[in-house]
Amino acid sequence: MINSVYISLQLADVLLVLAFFSHITWAVSSSSHCKQTDVRVIRPHSVTITEFGAVGDGITLNTKAFQNAIFYLNSFADKGGAKLFVPAGRWLTGSFNLISHLTLWLDKDAVILGSKNSEDWPVVDPLPSYGRGRELPGARHQSLIYGCNLTDVIITGDNGTIDGQGSVWWNWFRSKTLNHTRPHLVELMNSTGVVISNLTFLNSPFWNIHPVYCSRVIVRNVTIMAPLDSPNTDGVDPDSSDDVCIEDCYISTGDDLISVKSGWDEYGISFARPSKNIVIRRLIGHNRNGSGIAIGSEMSGGVSEVYAEDIYIFNSSTAFKIKTARGRGGYVRNIFISNVTLSGVDTAIIFNGSFSQHPDEFYNPNALPVIERITFKDITGDNIKFAGLLKGIEGDSFRHVCLLNITLNVTTLSPWNCSNIQGYSALVSPETCEPLKESIYPKHHSDCYLVPNHLLSSARHLTEEILFPGKLHSLYEKEVHFHALAGYVKQVPELRLNSLKPNGDSLNVDMATGMVLYSSCLSWVQGVGLAADGIFLSSLTSANCLWCSLRYCQRN
């Protein structure tokens, strides 16, 4: 009996905590473009790469075999589509193009190897939103696997591998002997309905997966790896694309794990195709030189509605970075990042307003980016050097940056460094910089993107958290959060139960706080009535709620 009471008391405590700290999961989970896609869809026509003379010995060049197989399958594109099967083996190839209504399937132990001869990677025109190659003026090398103006493309398998053998390209880059910008592993351009899943990507010459000018893209359950000192080996870079879902990925590279882009300076401004509706969730990864999730620096076409949740970044340089500069123009707005765990990260959050690479001398230095409504919520971190280095642009608008429920174990004496930035915060440790100290509540929640309009969130989100107990904190953390919440209630007079003051006399502040906690707990307990681990939440009586609240009062 004692154990059951203790469990009930614990749950009451959890209820109070989660009522405030529940995640805004609807923003992400309701995104239709993240719905499950059956990559095993049966294509009525299927061939194996060996039928076209391919040899999987890792030595024979199979570019013609891939090109001929896909040319053959193109005749079935309007007849239900086709599938190209790559069996176990090491299939060396240069760049090849995909077609619409195609599944490229890599079997277990199948490895597509990128050729080490640059002549096997054709040179193509630069992207119009960049105006030139990203690294060098002029043209660029085509990606290993490429597609343009396609619909319904699936690149998947039974955890097969695509290995770019990029070390030769990295050496050319370091020695400054490149003739053109390096190629990506996969680039889909002007395409719709793209799925990339259940694969491992290794050693890309440049960025790994680059959907550009695309819609309805899913990157799911992929592993992306490159040496931590490999230059610019970004994991997934959605670029001037919309309705993109990146989930359940492990990425370890030499640069950004994910970087959302939308064109470069005057070319991106003129092309004017933004990236929007980007969902990133259940990402695990680390890097040495880049960020976990970055926006920019090429963001001149605009970036908005980016949602990231359930992120774990470890042993990395930076967790989150917004990169921009004078001359970029464009905007970054409506960004929501939540439920993040960091470990061994040099800097948790960086805003860099002086990322001064430009395509040419024709950019407009008066084209200033607009950075606004950026929310970071529910972030914990251990062994963090700096909490935030947030540096905007003098005379520009970096505003409505909101930090909510962030607890970082920081190893430096000056955890925050902020300039030319404006925003709000609540429940941030260590205490944030002066431009962000003004409280979110009660006056500024509407200025913040997707921040609840009250300290106490809805019962729906509360019950979702109870049904997924793996998200709950340790008992010690619950105690800390309970008292953090209570302390915050004390700071906001509008939240106290002033109507309970007897005969107009003022209540003790701690007692008023306890009453708020009691009332909040009781209201949710009475309205939920769901089962969790065999214990009905409705069995939490008013006495249990009162116990939690009185415990606070007694300790204060």
Coordinates of C-alpha atoms in Angstrom, one line a residue:
M1 CA 0.0 0.0 0.0
I2 CA 2.8 2.4 0.9
N3 CA 4.5 1.7 -2.5
S4 CA 1.3 2.4 -4.4
V5 CA 0.9 5.7 -2.5
Y6 CA 4.5 6.6 -3.2
I7 CA 4.0 5.9 -6.9
S8 CA 0.8 8.0 -6.9
L9 CA 2.7 10.8 -5.3
Q10 CA 5.5 10.5 -7.8
L11 CA 2.9 10.6 -10.6
A12 CA 1.4 13.7 -9.1
D13 CA 4.7 15.3 -9.1
V14 CA 5.3 14.3 -12.8
L15 CA 1.9 15.6 -13.7
L16 CA 2.8 19.0 -12.3
V17 CA 6.1 19.1 -14.2
L18 CA 4.7 17.8 -17.4
A19 CA 1.8 20.2 -17.3
F20 CA 4.3 22.9 -17.9
F21 CA 7.1 21.2 -19.7
S22 CA 5.1 19.2 -22.2
H23 CA 6.3 19.3 -25.8
I24 CA 4.3 20.9 -28.6
T25 CA 4.3 17.7 -30.5
W26 CA 1.4 18.7 -32.8
A27 CA 3.6 21.1 -34.7
V28 CA 5.7 18.2 -36.0
S29 CA 3.7 15.0 -35.7
S30 CA 0.8 16.4 -37.7
S31 CA 3.0 17.1 -40.7
S32 CA 1.5 15.2 -43.6
H33 CA 4.7 15.0 -45.6
C34 CA 6.2 12.8 -42.8
K35 CA 3.6 10.1 -43.2
Q36 CA 4.9 6.6 -43.8
T37 CA 5.7 5.6 -47.3
D38 CA 5.9 2.0 -48.5
V39 CA 9.3 1.8 -50.1
R40 CA 8.5 -1.8 -51.0
V41 CA 5.8 -0.7 -53.4
I42 CA 5.7 -3.2 -56.2
R43 CA 6.9 -1.9 -59.5
P44 CA 5.5 -4.0 -62.3
H45 CA 8.9 -4.1 -64.1
S46 CA 12.2 -5.0 -62.5
V47 CA 15.7 -5.7 -63.7
T48 CA 19.0 -6.5 -62.0
I49 CA 22.1 -4.5 -62.8
T50 CA 24.0 -7.7 -63.8
E51 CA 21.6 -8.1 -66.8
F52 CA 23.3 -5.1 -68.3
G53 CA 26.9 -6.4 -67.9
A54 CA 27.7 -5.0 -64.5
V55 CA 30.5 -6.7 -62.5
G56 CA 30.6 -6.2 -58.8
D57 CA 34.3 -6.7 -58.2
G58 CA 35.1 -3.1 -57.1
I59 CA 37.4 -2.7 -60.1
T60 CA 35.3 -2.8 -63.3
L61 CA 33.7 0.5 -64.1
N62 CA 29.9 0.0 -64.4
T63 CA 28.8 3.5 -65.5
K64 CA 27.5 2.2 -68.9
A65 CA 25.6 -0.7 -67.2
F66 CA 23.8 1.7 -64.9
Q67 CA 23.0 4.1 -67.7
N68 CA 21.8 1.4 -70.0
A69 CA 19.6 -0.2 -67.3
I70 CA 17.9 3.0 -66.6
F71 CA 17.5 3.9 -70.2
Y72 CA 15.8 0.5 -70.7
L73 CA 13.5 1.0 -67.6
N74 CA 12.5 4.5 -68.9
S75 CA 10.1 2.8 -71.3
F76 CA 8.1 1.5 -68.3
A77 CA 7.9 4.9 -66.5
D78 CA 4.3 5.4 -67.8
K79 CA 3.4 1.7 -67.2
G80 CA 3.5 1.6 -63.4
G81 CA 7.2 2.3 -63.0
A82 CA 10.2 0.1 -62.6
K83 CA 12.8 -1.2 -60.2
L84 CA 16.6 -1.5 -60.6
F85 CA 18.0 -4.1 -58.3
V86 CA 21.6 -3.9 -57.2
P87 CA 22.7 -7.2 -55.6
A88 CA 25.5 -7.9 -53.1
G89 CA 28.9 -6.8 -54.6
R90 CA 31.0 -3.7 -55.0
W91 CA 29.8 -1.8 -58.0
L92 CA 32.2 0.9 -59.2
T93 CA 30.6 3.6 -61.3
G94 CA 30.7 7.2 -62.4
S95 CA 27.7 9.5 -62.3
F96 CA 24.3 8.3 -63.6
N97 CA 20.9 9.8 -64.0
L98 CA 17.6 8.5 -62.5
I99 CA 14.1 8.6 -64.1
S100 CA 10.6 9.1 -62.8
H101 CA 8.6 6.3 -61.2
L102 CA 11.8 4.4 -60.4
T103 CA 13.0 2.4 -57.3
L104 CA 16.7 2.0 -57.0
W105 CA 17.1 -0.9 -54.6
L106 CA 20.4 -1.8 -53.0
D107 CA 20.4 -5.3 -51.4
K108 CA 22.2 -6.1 -48.2
D109 CA 26.0 -6.1 -48.8
A110 CA 25.5 -4.1 -52.0
V111 CA 28.0 -1.2 -52.3
I112 CA 27.8 1.4 -55.1
L113 CA 31.3 2.9 -55.3
G114 CA 32.0 6.3 -56.8
S115 CA 34.9 6.4 -59.3
K116 CA 38.1 8.1 -58.2
N117 CA 38.5 9.5 -61.7
S118 CA 37.1 13.0 -62.0
E119 CA 36.3 12.5 -65.7
D120 CA 33.6 10.0 -64.6
W121 CA 31.7 12.8 -63.0
P122 CA 30.4 15.1 -65.7
V123 CA 30.6 18.9 -65.4
V124 CA 27.2 20.7 -65.4
D125 CA 25.9 24.2 -65.1
P126 CA 25.8 25.9 -61.7
L127 CA 22.6 26.2 -59.9
P128 CA 20.7 29.4 -60.8
S129 CA 20.2 30.3 -57.2
Y130 CA 23.9 30.2 -56.6
G131 CA 25.2 31.8 -59.9
R132 CA 28.4 29.8 -59.8
G133 CA 29.8 26.7 -58.3
R134 CA 29.8 26.8 -54.5
E135 CA 33.6 26.4 -54.3
L136 CA 34.8 27.8 -57.6
P137 CA 33.4 30.2 -60.2
G138 CA 31.8 28.4 -63.2
A139 CA 30.4 24.9 -63.5
R140 CA 30.3 22.1 -61.0
H141 CA 30.6 18.3 -61.1
Q142 CA 27.4 16.3 -61.3
S143 CA 26.5 14.1 -58.3
L144 CA 27.1 10.4 -58.3
I145 CA 23.3 9.7 -58.4
Y146 CA 21.4 12.5 -60.1
G147 CA 17.9 13.3 -61.2
C148 CA 16.2 16.4 -62.6
N149 CA 12.5 17.1 -63.2
L150 CA 11.4 13.8 -61.8
T151 CA 8.3 12.5 -60.0
D152 CA 8.1 9.4 -57.7
V153 CA 11.7 8.4 -57.1
I154 CA 12.7 5.9 -54.3
I155 CA 16.3 5.2 -53.4
T156 CA 16.3 2.5 -50.8
G157 CA 17.2 -1.0 -50.0
D158 CA 18.2 -3.5 -47.3
N159 CA 20.8 -1.2 -45.7
G160 CA 23.0 -1.2 -48.8
T161 CA 25.8 1.4 -49.1
I162 CA 26.7 4.2 -51.4
D163 CA 30.4 5.1 -50.9
G164 CA 31.7 8.2 -52.7
Q165 CA 35.3 7.3 -52.1
G166 CA 35.7 11.0 -51.5
S167 CA 39.3 11.1 -50.1
V168 CA 40.7 11.9 -53.5
W169 CA 38.4 14.9 -53.8
W170 CA 39.2 16.1 -50.3
N171 CA 42.9 16.0 -51.2
W172 CA 42.3 18.0 -54.3
F173 CA 40.3 20.5 -52.2
R174 CA 43.1 20.9 -49.6
S175 CA 45.8 21.2 -52.2
K176 CA 43.7 23.8 -54.2
T177 CA 43.9 21.8 -57.4
L178 CA 40.2 21.4 -58.1
N179 CA 39.0 22.6 -61.5
H180 CA 35.3 22.7 -60.5
T181 CA 33.2 22.4 -57.4
R182 CA 33.1 19.0 -55.9
P183 CA 30.1 16.7 -56.5
H184 CA 27.5 15.4 -54.0
L185 CA 26.6 11.8 -53.5
V186 CA 22.9 12.3 -54.3
E187 CA 21.3 15.4 -55.8
L188 CA 17.6 15.6 -56.9
M189 CA 16.7 18.8 -58.7
N190 CA 13.2 20.1 -59.5
S191 CA 11.7 16.9 -58.4
T192 CA 8.6 15.8 -56.4
G193 CA 7.8 12.8 -54.4
V194 CA 11.3 11.6 -53.4
V195 CA 12.1 9.0 -50.8
I196 CA 15.6 8.1 -49.6
S197 CA 15.7 5.5 -46.9
N198 CA 17.3 2.4 -45.3
L199 CA 20.8 3.1 -46.7
T200 CA 24.3 4.0 -45.5
F201 CA 26.2 6.8 -47.2
L202 CA 29.9 7.0 -46.8
N203 CA 32.7 9.4 -47.8
S204 CA 30.9 11.9 -50.0
P205 CA 33.2 14.2 -52.0
F206 CA 31.1 17.1 -50.9
W207 CA 27.5 17.3 -49.5
N208 CA 25.9 13.9 -49.1
I209 CA 22.2 14.3 -49.9
H210 CA 21.1 17.5 -51.7
P211 CA 17.4 18.0 -52.7
V212 CA 17.3 21.3 -54.5
Y213 CA 14.1 23.0 -55.8
C214 CA 12.2 19.9 -54.6
S215 CA 8.9 19.2 -52.9
R216 CA 7.7 16.3 -50.8
V217 CA 11.0 14.7 -49.9
I218 CA 11.5 12.1 -47.2
V219 CA 14.9 11.1 -45.9
R220 CA 14.4 8.3 -43.3
N221 CA 16.5 5.8 -41.5
V222 CA 19.8 6.5 -43.1
T223 CA 23.3 6.5 -41.8
I224 CA 25.7 9.1 -43.1
M225 CA 29.4 8.9 -42.2
A226 CA 32.6 10.6 -43.2
P227 CA 35.8 11.3 -41.3
L228 CA 35.5 14.2 -38.9
D229 CA 38.2 16.1 -40.7
S230 CA 36.7 15.7 -44.2
P231 CA 35.9 19.1 -45.7
N232 CA 32.3 20.2 -46.2
T233 CA 30.8 16.7 -46.0
D234 CA 27.3 17.9 -44.9
G235 CA 24.8 15.1 -44.2
V236 CA 21.4 16.3 -45.6
D237 CA 21.0 19.8 -47.2
P238 CA 17.5 20.7 -48.2
D239 CA 17.9 23.7 -50.6
S240 CA 15.1 25.9 -51.8
S241 CA 12.8 22.9 -51.1
D242 CA 9.5 22.5 -49.3
D243 CA 7.7 19.7 -47.4
V244 CA 10.8 17.9 -46.4
C245 CA 11.0 15.3 -43.7
I246 CA 14.3 14.0 -42.2
E247 CA 13.9 11.5 -39.5
D248 CA 15.5 8.5 -37.7
C249 CA 19.0 9.3 -39.0
Y250 CA 22.5 8.9 -37.6
I251 CA 25.0 11.3 -39.1
S252 CA 28.7 11.7 -38.3
T253 CA 30.6 14.0 -40.8
G254 CA 33.1 16.7 -41.1
D255 CA 30.6 19.5 -41.3
D256 CA 26.9 20.2 -40.7
L257 CA 24.7 17.2 -40.1
I258 CA 21.8 19.0 -41.6
S259 CA 21.9 22.4 -43.2
V260 CA 18.8 24.1 -44.6
K261 CA 19.6 26.5 -47.5
S262 CA 17.9 28.6 -50.2
G263 CA 20.4 30.3 -52.5
W264 CA 23.3 32.6 -52.3
D265 CA 23.2 36.4 -52.2
E266 CA 21.8 38.2 -55.3
Y267 CA 21.3 34.9 -57.1
G268 CA 19.2 33.5 -54.3
I269 CA 17.3 36.7 -53.9
S270 CA 16.4 36.8 -57.6
F271 CA 15.6 33.1 -57.9
A272 CA 13.3 33.6 -54.8
R273 CA 12.5 30.0 -54.0
P274 CA 12.4 29.5 -50.2
S275 CA 12.9 26.4 -48.1
K276 CA 9.8 25.9 -45.9
N277 CA 8.0 23.2 -44.0
I278 CA 11.1 21.2 -43.0
V279 CA 10.7 18.6 -40.3
I280 CA 13.7 17.1 -38.6
R281 CA 13.2 14.5 -35.8
R282 CA 15.0 11.7 -34.0
L283 CA 18.4 12.8 -35.2
I284 CA 21.6 11.5 -33.6
G285 CA 25.0 12.6 -34.6
H286 CA 28.2 14.4 -34.1
N287 CA 30.9 16.4 -36.0
R288 CA 34.0 18.3 -35.4
N289 CA 33.8 21.5 -37.5
G290 CA 30.1 22.1 -38.3
S291 CA 26.7 22.1 -36.6
G292 CA 24.1 19.6 -35.7
I293 CA 21.4 21.6 -37.4
A294 CA 22.3 24.7 -39.4
I295 CA 20.4 27.2 -41.4
G296 CA 22.4 29.0 -44.1
S297 CA 24.7 30.5 -44.8
E298 CA 23.1 30.4 -48.2
M299 CA 19.6 31.5 -47.2
S300 CA 18.8 34.4 -49.6
G301 CA 15.6 32.9 -50.9
G302 CA 14.2 32.6 -47.4
V303 CA 13.8 29.8 -44.8
S304 CA 10.7 29.3 -42.7
E305 CA 8.7 26.8 -40.8
V306 CA 11.5 24.5 -39.7
Y307 CA 10.6 22.1 -36.9
A308 CA 13.2 20.0 -35.1
E309 CA 12.5 17.7 -32.2
D310 CA 14.1 14.7 -30.4
I311 CA 17.7 15.6 -31.2
Y312 CA 20.8 14.2 -29.6
I313 CA 24.1 15.8 -30.5
F314 CA 27.3 14.7 -28.8
N315 CA 31.1 15.5 -29.0
S316 CA 30.5 18.3 -31.5
S317 CA 31.6 21.8 -32.3
T318 CA 28.1 23.3 -32.3
A319 CA 24.5 22.0 -31.9
F320 CA 22.5 24.8 -33.7
K321 CA 23.7 27.6 -35.9
I322 CA 22.1 30.3 -38.0
K323 CA 24.6 31.6 -40.5
T324 CA 24.1 34.7 -42.6
A325 CA 25.7 38.0 -43.5
R326 CA 25.3 41.4 -45.1
G327 CA 24.3 40.9 -48.7
R328 CA 22.4 37.7 -48.1
G329 CA 18.9 39.4 -47.9
G330 CA 16.2 36.8 -47.4
Y331 CA 14.8 35.7 -44.1
V332 CA 14.9 33.0 -41.4
R333 CA 11.7 32.9 -39.5
N334 CA 9.3 30.6 -37.6
I335 CA 11.9 28.1 -36.4
F336 CA 11.0 25.7 -33.5
I337 CA 13.6 23.4 -31.9
S338 CA 12.6 21.3 -28.9
N339 CA 13.4 18.2 -26.9
V340 CA 17.2 18.3 -27.3
T341 CA 19.9 16.5 -25.4
L342 CA 23.5 17.7 -25.8
S343 CA 26.7 16.1 -24.5
G344 CA 30.3 17.4 -25.0
V345 CA 29.3 20.3 -27.3
D346 CA 31.5 23.3 -27.6
T347 CA 28.7 25.8 -28.2
A348 CA 25.0 25.0 -27.9
I349 CA 23.6 27.8 -30.0
I350 CA 25.3 30.2 -32.5
F351 CA 23.9 33.1 -34.5
N352 CA 26.6 34.3 -36.9
G353 CA 25.8 37.5 -38.7
S354 CA 29.2 37.9 -40.4
F355 CA 29.5 34.7 -42.5
S356 CA 31.1 36.7 -45.2
Q357 CA 31.6 34.4 -48.2
H358 CA 30.0 35.8 -51.3
P359 CA 29.7 34.5 -54.9
D360 CA 31.2 37.6 -56.5
E361 CA 31.5 41.4 -56.0
F362 CA 28.1 42.1 -57.3
Y363 CA 26.1 41.4 -54.1
N364 CA 24.3 44.2 -52.4
P365 CA 25.8 44.9 -49.0
N366 CA 22.5 46.7 -48.1
A367 CA 20.5 43.5 -48.5
L368 CA 20.1 42.6 -44.9
P369 CA 18.6 39.3 -43.7
V370 CA 15.5 39.3 -41.4
I371 CA 15.9 36.8 -38.5
E372 CA 12.8 36.5 -36.3
R373 CA 10.7 34.2 -34.2
I374 CA 13.2 31.5 -33.4
T375 CA 12.3 29.3 -30.5
F376 CA 14.5 26.9 -28.5
K377 CA 12.6 24.9 -26.0
D378 CA 13.4 21.9 -23.7
I379 CA 17.1 21.6 -24.1
T380 CA 19.5 19.9 -21.6
G381 CA 23.2 19.6 -21.9
D382 CA 26.3 18.4 -20.1
N383 CA 29.9 19.4 -20.5
I384 CA 29.0 22.4 -22.7
K385 CA 31.7 25.1 -23.1
F386 CA 29.4 28.0 -24.2
A387 CA 25.7 28.2 -23.9
G388 CA 25.3 30.7 -26.8
L389 CA 27.2 33.0 -29.0
L390 CA 24.4 35.1 -30.6
K391 CA 25.8 37.8 -32.8
G392 CA 23.5 39.6 -35.2
I393 CA 24.3 42.5 -37.6
E394 CA 24.4 46.0 -36.5
G395 CA 21.4 47.9 -37.8
D396 CA 19.6 44.7 -38.7
S397 CA 16.7 42.9 -37.1
F398 CA 17.4 39.7 -35.2
R399 CA 14.4 39.6 -33.0
H400 CA 11.9 37.5 -31.1
V401 CA 14.5 34.9 -30.2
C402 CA 12.9 32.8 -27.4
L403 CA 14.6 30.4 -25.0
L404 CA 12.3 28.3 -22.8
N405 CA 13.3 25.6 -20.3
I406 CA 17.0 25.3 -21.1
T407 CA 19.4 23.8 -18.6
L408 CA 23.1 23.5 -19.6
N409 CA 26.0 22.4 -17.5
V410 CA 28.5 25.0 -18.8
T411 CA 32.3 24.8 -18.1
T412 CA 33.1 28.5 -18.8
L413 CA 32.6 31.6 -16.7
S414 CA 31.0 33.6 -19.5
P415 CA 28.4 31.2 -20.9
W416 CA 26.5 33.7 -23.1
N417 CA 27.8 36.3 -25.5
C418 CA 25.1 38.4 -27.3
S419 CA 25.0 41.4 -29.5
N420 CA 22.5 43.0 -32.0
I421 CA 19.8 40.6 -30.9
Q422 CA 16.5 40.8 -29.1
G423 CA 14.3 38.3 -27.5
Y424 CA 12.9 36.7 -24.4
S425 CA 13.5 33.8 -22.1
A426 CA 12.1 31.7 -19.2
L427 CA 13.6 29.0 -17.1
V428 CA 17.1 29.2 -18.6
S429 CA 20.2 28.1 -16.8
P430 CA 22.8 29.5 -16.8
E431 CA 21.1 32.9 -16.8
T432 CA 21.0 34.2 -20.3
C433 CA 22.5 37.4 -21.8
E434 CA 20.9 40.8 -21.1
P435 CA 19.1 41.2 -24.5
L436 CA 17.2 38.0 -23.9
K437 CA 16.5 38.4 -20.1
E438 CA 13.0 39.9 -20.5
S439 CA 10.5 37.2 -19.5
I440 CA 8.4 35.4 -22.1
Y441 CA 5.5 35.4 -19.7
P442 CA 3.0 36.9 -19.3
K443 CA 3.3 39.5 -22.0
H444 CA 5.5 38.1 -24.8
H445 CA 4.5 34.5 -25.5
S446 CA 2.7 35.7 -28.7
D447 CA 6.0 37.1 -30.0
C448 CA 7.6 33.7 -29.7
Y449 CA 7.0 31.0 -32.3
L450 CA 4.9 28.0 -31.0
V451 CA 5.3 28.9 -27.3
P452 CA 2.2 28.0 -25.3
N453 CA 0.1 30.9 -24.2
H454 CA 0.1 30.0 -20.6
L455 CA 2.6 28.5 -18.2
L456 CA 0.4 25.4 -17.9
S457 CA -0.1 23.5 -21.2
S458 CA -3.1 21.5 -22.3
A459 CA -4.2 18.2 -21.0
R460 CA -3.9 16.6 -24.4
H461 CA -0.1 17.2 -24.5
L462 CA 0.1 16.1 -20.9
T463 CA -1.5 12.7 -21.5
E464 CA 0.7 12.2 -24.6
E465 CA 3.8 12.6 -22.3
I466 CA 2.3 10.2 -19.8
L467 CA 1.7 7.6 -22.5
F468 CA 5.4 7.8 -23.5
P469 CA 7.2 7.5 -20.1
G470 CA 10.6 7.2 -21.8
K471 CA 10.6 11.0 -22.1
L472 CA 10.3 11.6 -18.3
H473 CA 13.3 12.9 -16.4
S474 CA 15.0 11.3 -13.5
L475 CA 13.5 11.8 -10.0
Y476 CA 16.2 14.4 -9.2
E477 CA 15.4 16.3 -12.4
K478 CA 11.7 16.2 -11.5
E479 CA 12.4 17.7 -8.1
V480 CA 14.4 20.5 -9.8
H481 CA 11.8 21.2 -12.4
F482 CA 9.0 21.2 -9.8
H483 CA 10.6 23.9 -7.8
A484 CA 11.7 25.8 -10.9
L485 CA 8.0 25.9 -11.9
A486 CA 7.0 26.9 -8.4
G487 CA 9.6 29.7 -8.4
Y488 CA 8.3 31.0 -11.7
V489 CA 4.7 31.0 -10.6
K490 CA 5.8 33.2 -7.7
Q491 CA 7.2 35.7 -10.2
V492 CA 4.0 36.1 -12.2
P493 CA 1.3 37.8 -10.1
E494 CA -1.4 37.0 -12.7
L495 CA -1.0 33.3 -12.1
R496 CA -1.6 33.4 -8.3
L497 CA -5.0 32.6 -6.9
N498 CA -5.8 36.1 -5.7
S499 CA -9.4 35.2 -5.5
L500 CA -8.6 32.9 -2.6
K501 CA -7.3 35.7 -0.4
P502 CA -9.6 35.6 2.7
N503 CA -11.2 38.9 3.6
G504 CA -9.0 40.7 1.2
D505 CA -5.9 40.0 3.1
S506 CA -2.8 39.1 1.2
L507 CA -1.7 35.4 1.3
N508 CA 1.9 34.5 1.9
V509 CA 3.6 34.3 -1.6
D510 CA 4.7 30.7 -1.0
M511 CA 1.3 29.6 0.1
A512 CA -0.3 31.3 -2.9
T513 CA 2.2 29.5 -5.1
G514 CA 1.3 26.2 -3.5
M515 CA -2.4 26.8 -4.1
V516 CA -1.7 27.4 -7.8
L517 CA 0.2 24.2 -8.0
Y518 CA -2.6 22.3 -6.2
S519 CA -5.3 23.8 -8.4
S520 CA -3.4 23.0 -11.6
C521 CA -2.7 19.4 -10.5
L522 CA -6.2 18.8 -9.5
S523 CA -7.8 20.2 -12.7
W524 CA -5.7 17.9 -14.9
V525 CA -6.2 14.8 -12.7
Q526 CA -10.0 15.2 -12.8
G527 CA -9.9 15.7 -16.6
V528 CA -7.6 12.9 -17.7
G529 CA -8.7 9.5 -16.5
L530 CA -6.2 7.5 -18.6
A531 CA -4.2 4.5 -17.6
A532 CA -0.4 4.6 -17.5
D533 CA 1.6 1.5 -16.3
G534 CA -1.5 0.1 -14.8
I535 CA -2.3 3.1 -12.6
F536 CA -5.3 5.2 -13.4
L537 CA -4.4 8.8 -13.3
S538 CA -7.9 9.6 -12.1
S539 CA -7.0 7.7 -8.9
L540 CA -4.7 10.6 -8.0
T541 CA -6.9 12.2 -5.4
S542 CA -7.0 15.8 -4.4
A543 CA -5.1 14.8 -1.3
N544 CA -2.2 13.7 -3.5
C545 CA -2.2 17.1 -5.3
L546 CA -2.4 18.8 -2.0
W547 CA 0.6 16.8 -0.7
C548 CA 2.7 18.0 -3.7
S549 CA 1.7 21.6 -3.2
L550 CA 2.2 21.5 0.6
R551 CA 5.6 19.9 0.1
Y552 CA 6.6 23.0 -1.7
C553 CA 5.3 25.3 0.9
Q554 CA 6.9 23.3 3.7
R555 CA 10.3 23.4 2.0
N556 CA 10.1 27.2 1.5

